[in-house]
Amino acid sequence: MSSLFEYTLRLGDDSLILGHRLSEWCGHGPVLEEDIAMTNIALDLVGQATSLLNYAGEVEGKERDGDSLAFLRFDREYKNLLLVEQPNGDFAITMVRQFLFDAYRKPLFERMQNSKDTMLASIAEKSLKETRYHLKHSSEWVIRMGDGTEESNRRAQEAVNTLWRYTSELFIIDELESKMADQGISPNLMEIEDDWKKTVDAVFKEATLTIPKNNWKQSGGRNGMHSEHLGYILTELQYMQRAYPNMKW
Amino acid sequence: MNELSIDKLKSRFQEKIDNDIKIEPNDWMPDDYRQTLIRQISQHAHSEIVGMLPEGNWITRAPNLRRKAVLLAKVQDEAGHGLYLYSAAETLGADREETIDDLHTGKAKYSSIFNYPTLTWADMGAIGWLVDGAAIMNQVPLCRCSYGPYARAMVRVCKEESFHQRQGFEIMSTLANGSPEQKAMAQDALNRFWWPALMMFGPNDAESKHTEQSMRWKIKRNTNDELRQQFIDVTVPQAAMIGLTIPDKDMQFNEDTGNYIHGPINWDEFWEVVKGNGPCNKDRIDVRRRAKENGEWVREAANAYAEKRARRKSA
Amino acid sequence: MSKKEWPLWEVFIRSKAGLNHKHVGSLRAADAKMAVVNARDVYTRRSEGISIWVVESKDVYASDPSDADSLFEPADSKIYRHPTFYDVPDGISHM
């Protein structure tokens, strides 16, 4: 498997799975305006997943397109972060998950605009505009929840406590990451982590939220070892393609 | 105000309507005009919002990425349209929250079609093609309705909805031209949604108690039966074109008028569904109510934060 | 705890440079910042705008329609405000 293929899958799967999670909110949002906002973000993510997985298919060169990659792989072949597959929970879990992800995605895409891989650079450029808005939206909500009512603060802090364990995976520099960085294809994750920390610190400070002391970390998604949740996502996501193979829709 | 001046206001009001001058929020209007509009606009808004659910049901199971994105965009539009309409109702003094509470308590109605379940992917096609098709028939004339904010909301809605029906028909025609399973799925969806779609236009003119007054006020521009006939006449040939059969063995073509005459509609079923006895009435309202309850702390948090910030600013 | 609804905001959108902001509708938001973000999602889903204004609906002071006669009819008689009031000899252009 080529490194570029697998690296592109990581990016594409993050968008695909988080887009899936957000679209579960459709029609269930806390207020109509927010339903529209979350669907917008879901749409952006599905769009990113389409570009990235189509490109991954091209890179692979085995006549798989974005759809066959999105719908017809086995669970171990999905390379998304554990963070993005976590269940929606309440609105606090959803928005904190979104914020932790957006704060990582924005500096990633900023730097990826200079990737030696021109296709990734151009996808990053387009996605960055969307991601800036996502981050603005999720930061605003984290601040409002954290510095809102007693209940919203408690829920937001619980969400942070629940999700914090999945954040170190965002910055693990494994063989693939370092190879891509050496080739000038992917940005340096250490720099991105710095940016991420700055954003998280600033927003949490305004939101009066604290970073949990328990620092035990979970990882595995990048290598295809997922939580139990992914299986259910795939059951829904793949239902039509598995039940009615080889048809046009 | 004495009787005479109310009569004068009423006749001036009707004169404006007869001359196609729009009524705007602060203009004088008879109370029953206001109440009828509030009822009609909020029913329409509720239909958009409840209408998100049967389609939202298939977003996570859409068969490919393109269909998923289109469906998401469509359901999102429906949320937007609900919002435009609630806003239009608010210009008449109908508070959104109270309007929504009326939906949750069953006091307010919404389109009966959304109380039918979406069982297969083909239902996304049938809803876009038939339900949006029927909705467009209803809505296009409303762009000329006498109440300004409603008319303007409808212009926006119609402009945005132009793709909704097309995407539905595209799904149906793809399925109808696909494998035998796909074709059967399409026919099955048509069978289930055809009659409820015809019922969307409401009871026969003879049974429709508000029609006459609403037409005089130009908040309804065609009768239920006229619109239903228009819908049937354009839809029957479309079904034939993609090789699907309209599930009405009594349907006849009238050579003289060029109309397709439908068989008897099961109005008992219609009224039962309106009363709350459809297959999904309870589920739909439960979901909406839960969304509101679960969102309460979120809305309060935003309020509390806004208040704190305003206080800090003024301090 | 307050169970009040978010306030109502009127939304104005500039569809492109050189045009006025135009009223497009309203929405609910807890504060101005959120109103702008919501307006972006609600009213510019099809790239309808490049700039958004929001004003809390309660801050809009409107003219009374029953005063319309006294407010607007006097202008009808000031035809000298309209260019067609003036005779310009034939052959003069760019005016």
XYZ file of C-alpha atoms in Angstrom:
659
model
C 0.000 0.000 0.000
C 1.430 3.361 -0.958
C 2.074 5.814 1.832
C 0.320 8.640 0.075
C -2.742 6.456 -0.378
C -2.896 5.602 3.282
C -2.197 9.151 4.367
C -5.024 10.446 2.178
C -7.332 7.794 3.623
C -6.619 9.104 7.112
C -7.684 12.592 6.082
C -10.684 11.377 4.121
C -11.934 9.006 6.803
C -11.802 11.716 9.469
C -14.126 13.826 7.348
C -16.339 10.909 6.383
C -16.926 9.579 9.878
C -17.347 12.948 11.572
C -19.707 13.989 8.774
C -21.689 10.829 9.459
C -21.912 11.601 13.156
C -23.026 15.178 12.585
C -25.650 14.154 10.075
C -27.223 12.004 12.787
C -28.260 15.303 14.390
C -30.357 16.325 11.419
C -33.837 17.173 12.703
C -32.859 16.757 16.368
C -30.895 19.966 17.045
C -31.453 22.118 20.139
C -32.855 24.963 18.040
C -33.731 25.257 14.377
C -30.855 27.624 13.594
C -28.411 25.105 15.051
C -29.913 22.263 13.056
C -29.088 24.240 9.946
C -25.571 25.029 11.162
C -24.713 21.420 12.018
C -26.045 20.191 8.703
C -23.880 22.765 6.961
C -20.795 21.435 8.689
C -21.820 17.860 7.920
C -22.198 18.826 4.267
C -18.731 20.393 4.193
C -17.266 17.241 5.728
C -19.013 14.923 3.276
C -17.706 17.152 0.485
C -14.153 16.913 1.841
C -14.477 13.159 2.208
C -15.589 12.905 -1.408
C -12.587 14.860 -2.734
C -10.110 13.100 -0.488
C -11.363 9.557 -1.046
C -11.656 10.077 -4.788
C -8.061 11.231 -4.753
C -7.013 8.292 -2.589
C -8.593 6.006 -5.165
C -6.640 7.687 -7.926
C -3.401 7.394 -5.985
C -4.057 3.722 -5.358
C -4.678 3.072 -9.042
C -6.866 -0.004 -8.560
C -10.024 1.453 -10.033
C -11.603 2.201 -6.692
C -13.365 5.547 -6.478
C -14.455 7.576 -3.460
C -17.679 5.622 -3.158
C -16.083 2.203 -3.141
C -13.591 3.408 -0.547
C -16.273 5.040 1.581
C -18.733 2.153 1.447
C -16.869 -1.046 0.760
C -13.931 -1.404 3.080
C -13.744 -3.546 6.215
C -13.553 -1.856 9.590
C -9.787 -2.342 9.979
C -9.255 -0.493 6.720
C -10.794 2.750 8.017
C -8.066 5.060 9.315
C -9.982 7.797 11.078
C -9.193 9.090 14.559
C -11.010 7.507 17.481
C -12.182 10.995 18.423
C -14.434 11.435 15.395
C -16.250 8.118 15.780
C -17.317 8.783 19.374
C -21.106 8.896 19.752
C -22.877 12.253 19.677
C -23.999 12.104 23.305
C -25.506 15.422 24.281
C -24.868 18.692 22.475
C -21.842 19.291 24.721
C -20.120 16.082 23.610
C -20.855 16.887 19.978
C -19.552 20.443 20.153
C -16.480 19.691 22.268
C -15.617 16.821 19.890
C -16.061 19.217 16.994
C -13.954 21.889 18.638
C -11.069 19.550 19.486
C -11.091 18.343 15.902
C -11.499 21.758 14.234
C -8.660 23.196 16.315
C -6.447 20.462 14.823
C -7.808 20.590 11.302
C -7.377 24.313 10.823
C -3.590 24.480 11.316
C -3.281 21.208 9.418
C -4.986 22.581 6.334
C -3.211 25.924 6.681
C 0.120 24.229 6.335
C -1.024 21.627 3.879
C -1.691 24.391 1.373
C 2.068 24.262 0.815
C 2.198 20.512 0.358
C 4.427 19.216 -2.410
C 1.428 17.157 -3.444
C -0.524 19.692 -5.467
C -3.821 17.851 -5.200
C -3.675 17.729 -1.410
C -2.593 21.362 -1.414
C -5.635 22.386 -3.395
C -8.049 20.287 -1.330
C -6.511 21.861 1.778
C -6.986 25.345 0.391
C -10.662 24.783 -0.266
C -11.277 22.914 2.992
C -9.475 25.541 5.045
C -12.145 28.134 4.315
C -14.777 25.734 5.601
C -12.723 24.649 8.596
C -12.102 28.228 9.740
C -15.826 28.662 9.967
C -16.312 25.312 11.730
C -13.756 26.295 14.342
C -15.385 29.673 14.872
C -18.725 27.984 15.331
C -17.530 25.256 17.694
C -15.334 27.640 19.754
C -18.257 29.987 20.244
C -20.346 27.128 21.536
C -17.673 25.758 23.845
C -17.338 29.235 25.342
C -21.092 29.706 25.670
C -21.541 26.326 27.330
C -18.530 26.694 29.607
C -19.410 30.221 30.677
C -23.188 29.783 30.465
C -25.228 28.179 33.225
C -24.107 25.849 35.972
C -25.624 22.944 34.078
C -24.028 23.819 30.759
C -20.654 24.246 32.439
C -20.984 20.841 34.076
C -21.962 19.200 30.798
C -19.171 20.891 28.868
C -16.595 19.906 31.475
C -17.867 16.330 31.456
C -17.558 16.295 27.693
C -13.972 17.499 27.923
C -13.230 14.842 30.536
C -14.753 12.147 28.339
C -13.060 13.140 25.105
C -9.665 14.270 26.313
C -8.262 10.743 26.206
C -8.700 10.675 22.426
C -6.740 13.841 21.715
C -3.162 12.621 21.858
C -3.848 10.401 18.873
C -4.177 13.548 16.775
C -0.444 14.154 17.101
C 1.180 10.731 17.037
C 4.056 10.798 14.610
C 4.285 7.242 13.355
C 6.357 5.947 10.468
C 3.803 7.079 7.905
C 3.488 10.598 9.291
C 7.223 11.116 9.432
C 7.689 9.762 5.923
C 5.026 12.089 4.555
C 6.513 15.017 6.444
C 10.002 14.205 5.141
C 8.670 14.247 1.604
C 7.053 17.625 2.165
C 3.589 16.172 1.659
C 2.208 16.469 5.159
C 2.896 19.272 7.616
C 4.914 18.762 10.753
C 2.509 17.486 13.396
C 4.548 19.018 16.206
C 3.860 22.491 14.892
C 0.209 21.660 14.564
C 0.107 20.418 18.110
C 1.531 23.753 19.291
C -1.177 25.642 17.463
C -3.821 23.278 18.727
C -2.704 23.731 22.319
C -2.787 27.508 21.970
C -6.314 27.431 20.604
C -7.535 24.964 23.217
C -5.937 26.929 26.067
C -7.392 30.223 24.893
C -10.900 28.884 24.346
C -10.967 26.820 27.544
C -9.780 29.844 29.497
C -12.625 31.955 28.179
C -15.004 29.060 28.726
C -13.709 28.498 32.280
C -13.076 24.844 31.451
C -10.109 22.870 32.667
C -7.971 20.212 31.079
C -8.380 16.949 32.980
C -5.484 15.694 35.061
C -6.001 12.065 34.116
C -3.823 11.820 31.092
C -4.300 8.202 30.077
C -4.562 8.159 26.311
C -6.365 6.048 23.760
C -5.186 5.493 20.226
C -5.519 2.998 17.415
C -7.824 4.509 14.817
C -4.985 5.597 12.566
C -3.959 1.937 12.304
C -7.456 0.576 11.908
C -8.022 -0.469 15.525
C -11.264 1.240 16.419
C -13.733 1.520 19.267
C -16.893 -0.581 19.251
C -18.749 2.387 17.831
C -17.285 2.233 14.349
C -18.921 -1.099 13.598
C -22.365 0.409 14.036
C -21.494 3.423 11.937
C -20.391 1.123 9.137
C -23.496 -0.993 9.474
C -25.585 2.035 8.579
C -23.168 3.643 6.184
C -22.652 0.478 4.164
C -26.150 -0.979 4.383
C -27.284 -0.199 0.845
C -24.018 -1.108 -0.838
C -23.785 -4.390 1.042
C -27.441 -5.356 0.629
C -27.579 -4.453 -3.066
C -24.062 -4.952 -4.411
C -22.904 -3.555 -7.753
C -25.811 -1.295 -8.519
C -26.046 2.316 -9.622
C -27.976 4.696 -7.395
C -63.517 52.537 17.305
C -67.132 52.597 16.103
C -68.763 50.021 13.832
C -68.758 52.309 10.861
C -65.024 52.848 10.875
C -64.352 49.100 11.152
C -66.549 48.557 8.133
C -64.662 51.262 6.351
C -61.318 49.709 7.296
C -62.572 46.334 6.133
C -63.712 47.612 2.801
C -60.488 49.536 2.306
C -58.586 46.369 3.196
C -60.533 44.273 0.691
C -60.054 46.985 -1.922
C -56.288 46.770 -1.480
C -56.431 43.002 -1.880
C -58.623 43.259 -4.958
C -56.086 45.647 -6.459
C -53.221 43.252 -5.656
C -51.644 45.604 -3.157
C -49.764 43.553 -0.566
C -50.697 43.681 3.074
C -47.678 44.345 5.310
C -47.238 43.511 9.009
C -48.198 46.882 10.478
C -51.153 47.485 8.175
C -54.632 47.187 9.555
C -56.119 43.747 8.898
C -59.262 41.980 10.072
C -58.626 39.691 12.981
C -59.826 36.567 11.184
C -57.461 37.326 8.289
C -54.633 37.420 10.796
C -55.757 34.228 12.533
C -56.276 32.333 9.289
C -52.842 33.354 8.075
C -51.185 32.409 11.337
C -52.831 28.998 11.158
C -51.888 28.473 7.520
C -48.293 29.723 7.786
C -47.515 27.859 10.963
C -49.003 24.629 9.597
C -46.769 25.121 6.628
C -43.749 25.760 8.864
C -44.488 22.679 10.952
C -44.737 20.598 7.788
C -41.243 21.660 6.780
C -39.816 20.799 10.189
C -41.620 17.498 10.682
C -40.880 16.809 7.017
C -37.171 16.721 7.853
C -37.636 13.507 9.813
C -38.748 10.937 7.210
C -35.882 11.984 4.957
C -33.413 12.527 7.773
C -34.086 8.867 8.485
C -32.037 7.900 5.390
C -29.117 10.332 5.437
C -26.805 7.948 7.252
C -27.841 5.120 4.915
C -27.670 6.952 1.581
C -26.163 4.618 -1.021
C -23.357 6.873 -2.217
C -21.600 10.112 -1.329
C -23.348 12.219 -3.945
C -26.795 11.117 -2.825
C -25.804 11.660 0.788
C -24.710 15.234 0.127
C -27.827 16.016 -1.897
C -30.121 14.587 0.753
C -28.334 16.521 3.507
C -28.643 19.719 1.499
C -32.310 19.075 0.877
C -33.176 18.363 4.494
C -31.193 21.428 5.494
C -33.228 23.526 3.075
C -36.361 22.245 4.763
C -35.078 23.502 8.109
C -34.368 26.833 6.436
C -37.841 26.960 4.936
C -39.394 26.198 8.282
C -37.434 29.089 9.688
C -38.500 31.531 6.945
C -42.090 30.542 7.593
C -41.927 30.808 11.382
C -40.420 34.263 10.803
C -43.324 35.193 8.534
C -45.754 34.005 11.217
C -43.892 36.075 13.818
C -44.591 39.240 11.825
C -48.264 38.566 12.620
C -47.530 38.336 16.311
C -47.295 34.547 16.531
C -44.413 33.786 18.853
C -42.296 30.931 17.479
C -42.008 29.120 20.772
C -45.755 29.144 21.340
C -46.398 28.104 17.773
C -44.093 25.133 18.254
C -45.717 24.236 21.554
C -49.038 24.040 19.707
C -47.446 21.488 17.400
C -46.159 19.454 20.315
C -49.484 19.373 22.105
C -51.274 18.333 18.921
C -53.214 21.585 18.710
C -51.532 22.581 15.454
C -51.501 20.335 12.395
C -48.955 19.650 9.689
C -49.075 17.901 6.354
C -50.431 14.395 6.858
C -47.947 12.879 4.405
C -45.110 13.027 6.930
C -46.903 10.549 9.132
C -46.066 7.781 6.686
C -42.837 5.854 7.207
C -39.836 5.852 4.862
C -39.058 2.171 4.511
C -36.611 2.012 1.633
C -34.166 4.226 -0.207
C -36.701 4.550 -3.023
C -38.895 6.517 -0.619
C -36.361 9.346 -0.906
C -37.132 9.356 -4.600
C -40.884 9.164 -4.091
C -40.858 11.987 -1.549
C -38.832 14.295 -3.752
C -40.829 13.522 -6.855
C -44.362 13.312 -5.440
C -44.360 15.135 -2.133
C -42.171 18.019 -3.249
C -43.985 18.017 -6.561
C -47.291 18.406 -4.760
C -45.820 21.014 -2.427
C -44.569 23.063 -5.360
C -48.047 23.016 -6.938
C -49.354 24.464 -3.698
C -46.562 26.943 -3.170
C -46.015 28.569 -6.531
C -49.398 30.346 -6.470
C -48.691 31.434 -2.886
C -45.782 33.561 -4.131
C -48.601 35.909 -5.189
C -50.542 35.708 -1.937
C -51.781 38.929 -0.395
C -49.632 38.941 2.727
C -46.211 40.403 1.923
C -43.936 38.462 4.311
C -45.604 35.143 3.402
C -45.372 35.863 -0.318
C -41.696 36.785 -0.006
C -40.943 33.676 2.050
C -42.650 31.579 -0.614
C -40.589 33.172 -3.377
C -37.440 32.140 -1.540
C -38.785 28.677 -0.796
C -39.860 28.026 -4.383
C -36.532 29.209 -5.741
C -34.647 26.892 -3.431
C -36.958 23.948 -3.871
C -36.546 23.749 -7.595
C -33.863 21.098 -7.155
C -35.799 19.051 -4.630
C -38.280 17.564 -7.018
C -35.656 16.953 -9.672
C -33.365 15.037 -7.359
C -36.314 12.854 -6.331
C -37.280 12.124 -9.887
C -33.648 11.374 -10.691
C -33.553 8.798 -7.890
C -36.776 7.206 -9.129
C -35.709 7.108 -12.731
C -32.316 5.619 -11.826
C -34.061 2.899 -9.831
C -36.709 2.312 -12.479
C -33.941 1.764 -15.015
C -31.860 -0.346 -12.673
C -31.927 -3.973 -11.555
C -35.227 -5.821 -11.016
C -34.866 -5.291 -7.242
C -34.392 -1.582 -7.764
C -37.348 -1.308 -10.065
C -39.528 -3.188 -7.602
C -38.325 -0.860 -4.859
C -39.322 2.173 -6.945
C -42.759 0.769 -7.762
C -43.342 -0.122 -4.129
C -42.501 3.423 -3.060
C -44.858 4.854 -5.677
C -47.599 2.500 -4.487
C -47.230 3.663 -0.920
C -46.835 7.396 -1.554
C -49.243 8.006 -4.431
C -52.476 8.218 -2.465
C -51.063 10.112 0.507
C -49.584 12.580 -2.015
C -53.035 13.180 -3.525
C -54.406 13.712 -0.030
C -51.817 16.446 0.572
C -54.002 18.896 -1.349
C -56.643 18.554 1.333
C -60.297 17.543 1.229
C -62.544 17.986 -1.790
C -63.664 21.554 -2.415
C -67.171 20.770 -1.235
C -65.758 19.701 2.153
C -63.177 22.420 2.503
C -64.545 24.952 4.928
C -61.972 27.732 4.577
C -61.464 27.797 0.839
C -63.964 30.460 -0.174
C -62.930 33.109 2.315
C -59.231 32.365 1.809
C -59.568 32.807 -1.935
C -61.291 36.150 -1.437
C -58.378 37.198 0.768
C -55.891 35.849 -1.780
C -54.099 33.730 0.775
C -55.172 30.725 -1.222
C -55.169 31.131 -4.963
C -56.525 27.820 -6.244
C -58.928 25.283 -4.803
C -57.759 21.912 -3.481
C -59.323 19.999 -6.357
C -57.826 22.287 -8.999
C -54.342 21.802 -7.621
C -54.812 18.074 -7.183
C -55.914 17.743 -10.808
C -52.966 19.818 -11.994
C -50.613 17.560 -10.055
C -52.122 14.367 -11.431
C -52.022 15.655 -14.990
C -48.307 16.376 -14.878
C -47.300 13.356 -12.815
C -49.054 10.517 -14.646
C -47.042 10.986 -17.866
C -43.823 11.254 -15.833
C -44.494 7.874 -14.258
C -45.177 6.370 -17.667
C -41.941 7.802 -18.979
C -39.873 5.866 -16.467
C -42.007 2.767 -16.736
C -43.770 2.897 -13.379
C -47.476 2.245 -12.869
C -49.793 4.622 -11.020
C -51.532 2.435 -8.410
C -55.064 3.467 -9.432
C -56.927 0.897 -11.475
C -59.895 3.241 -11.886
C -57.905 6.069 -13.406
C -59.239 7.259 -16.735
C -58.103 9.772 -19.286
C -60.718 12.269 -20.321
C -60.075 13.025 -23.999
C -62.188 16.175 -23.948
C -60.555 17.922 -21.019
C -57.145 16.298 -21.258
C -57.378 15.372 -17.574
C -56.611 12.104 -15.828
C -59.576 11.289 -13.600
C -58.506 9.496 -10.426
C -60.394 6.778 -8.596
C -61.924 7.287 -5.145
C -59.608 8.656 -2.464
C -59.828 7.018 0.944
C -60.833 10.088 2.930
C -61.427 8.028 6.073
C -57.739 7.251 6.115
C -56.927 10.918 5.534
C -59.013 12.113 8.474
C -57.643 9.375 10.742
C -54.078 10.426 9.931
C -54.969 14.090 10.475
C -56.477 13.162 13.829
C -53.217 11.548 14.878
C -53.771 7.914 13.966
C -51.291 7.616 11.116
C -48.416 5.128 11.274
C -45.879 7.696 12.509
C -47.766 10.601 14.098
C -46.632 9.760 17.586
C -43.013 9.103 16.617
C -42.707 12.349 14.700
C -44.069 14.516 17.487
C -42.108 12.627 20.146
C -38.887 13.308 18.264
C -39.643 17.001 17.940
C -40.632 17.286 21.575
C -37.506 15.483 22.712
C -35.325 17.719 20.548
C -36.851 20.737 22.217
C -36.513 19.327 25.732
C -32.952 18.140 25.206
C -32.028 21.501 23.765
C -33.399 23.530 26.605
C -30.174 23.685 28.584
C -28.321 24.705 25.411
C -30.657 27.598 24.715
C -30.461 28.668 28.338
C -26.673 28.523 28.314
C -26.569 30.877 25.342
C -28.971 33.256 27.069
C -27.010 33.200 30.294
C -23.769 33.835 28.449
C -25.265 36.735 26.491
C -26.568 38.275 29.703
C -23.212 37.900 31.454
C -21.401 39.470 28.574
C -23.816 42.380 28.364
C -23.341 42.945 32.099
C -19.546 42.845 31.830
C -19.665 45.303 28.973
C -21.757 47.798 30.878
C -19.780 47.341 34.110
C -33.744 29.879 35.746
C -34.893 31.938 32.786
C -36.785 30.041 30.112
C -36.993 32.966 27.790
C -36.736 32.615 24.083
C -33.718 33.931 22.204
C -34.389 37.428 20.898
C -35.461 38.001 17.306
C -33.013 39.620 14.860
C -33.611 41.194 11.477
C -31.080 40.180 8.856
C -29.722 42.391 6.067
C -27.481 41.051 3.330
C -25.264 42.765 0.791
C -25.392 40.430 -2.165
C -22.391 41.959 -3.915
C -20.079 44.942 -3.706
C -21.792 48.129 -4.798
C -25.275 47.149 -3.627
C -27.123 48.138 -0.476
C -27.706 45.731 2.358
C -31.207 44.442 1.859
C -33.598 43.002 4.401
C -33.960 39.246 3.839
C -35.770 37.966 6.920
C -35.298 37.274 10.578
C -34.031 34.615 12.945
C -33.421 33.942 16.608
C -30.067 34.143 18.381
C -28.873 34.728 21.917
C -26.481 37.509 20.924
C -25.278 39.509 17.934
C -22.282 37.307 17.183
C -24.454 34.224 17.053
C -26.999 36.075 14.963
C -24.367 36.753 12.300
C -23.201 33.148 12.287
C -26.780 31.876 12.075
C -27.621 34.364 9.343
C -24.740 33.001 7.316
C -26.157 29.491 7.558
C -29.796 30.409 7.115
C -29.697 33.118 4.474
C -26.524 32.526 2.453
C -26.603 28.781 1.803
C -26.369 29.517 -1.910
C -23.684 32.224 -1.718
C -26.253 35.001 -1.709
C -24.084 37.464 0.149
C -20.736 39.031 0.978
C -21.732 41.020 4.039
C -24.289 40.601 6.799
C -25.904 43.071 9.176
C -28.097 42.002 12.055
C -30.292 44.291 14.139
C -32.351 43.206 17.080
C -35.958 43.461 15.954
C -36.989 45.411 19.024
C -34.534 48.161 18.058
C -36.197 48.825 14.726
C -38.374 51.894 15.016
C -40.908 51.849 12.221
C -43.140 54.518 10.791
C -46.813 54.122 11.551
C -48.740 52.971 8.488
C -51.652 55.227 9.420
C -49.257 58.163 9.068
C -48.345 57.061 5.565
C -50.421 59.828 4.006
C -48.729 62.611 5.895
C -45.259 61.083 5.636
C -45.120 60.154 2.011
C -47.795 61.969 0.044
C -46.189 65.420 0.267
C -43.256 64.053 -1.738
C -45.627 63.187 -4.560
C -46.168 66.893 -5.240
C -42.467 67.713 -5.300
C -42.104 66.766 -8.905
C -39.136 69.094 -9.223
C -37.096 66.400 -7.493
C -37.460 64.226 -10.570
C -35.272 64.845 -13.622
C -38.194 64.608 -16.050
C -39.541 67.867 -14.566
C -37.019 69.850 -16.566
C -37.089 70.654 -20.260
C -33.871 69.987 -22.008
C -33.497 71.211 -25.609
C -33.185 68.530 -28.273
C -29.637 67.674 -29.136
C -28.287 67.959 -25.591
C -26.964 64.644 -24.354
C -25.130 63.325 -21.272
C -27.562 65.059 -18.951
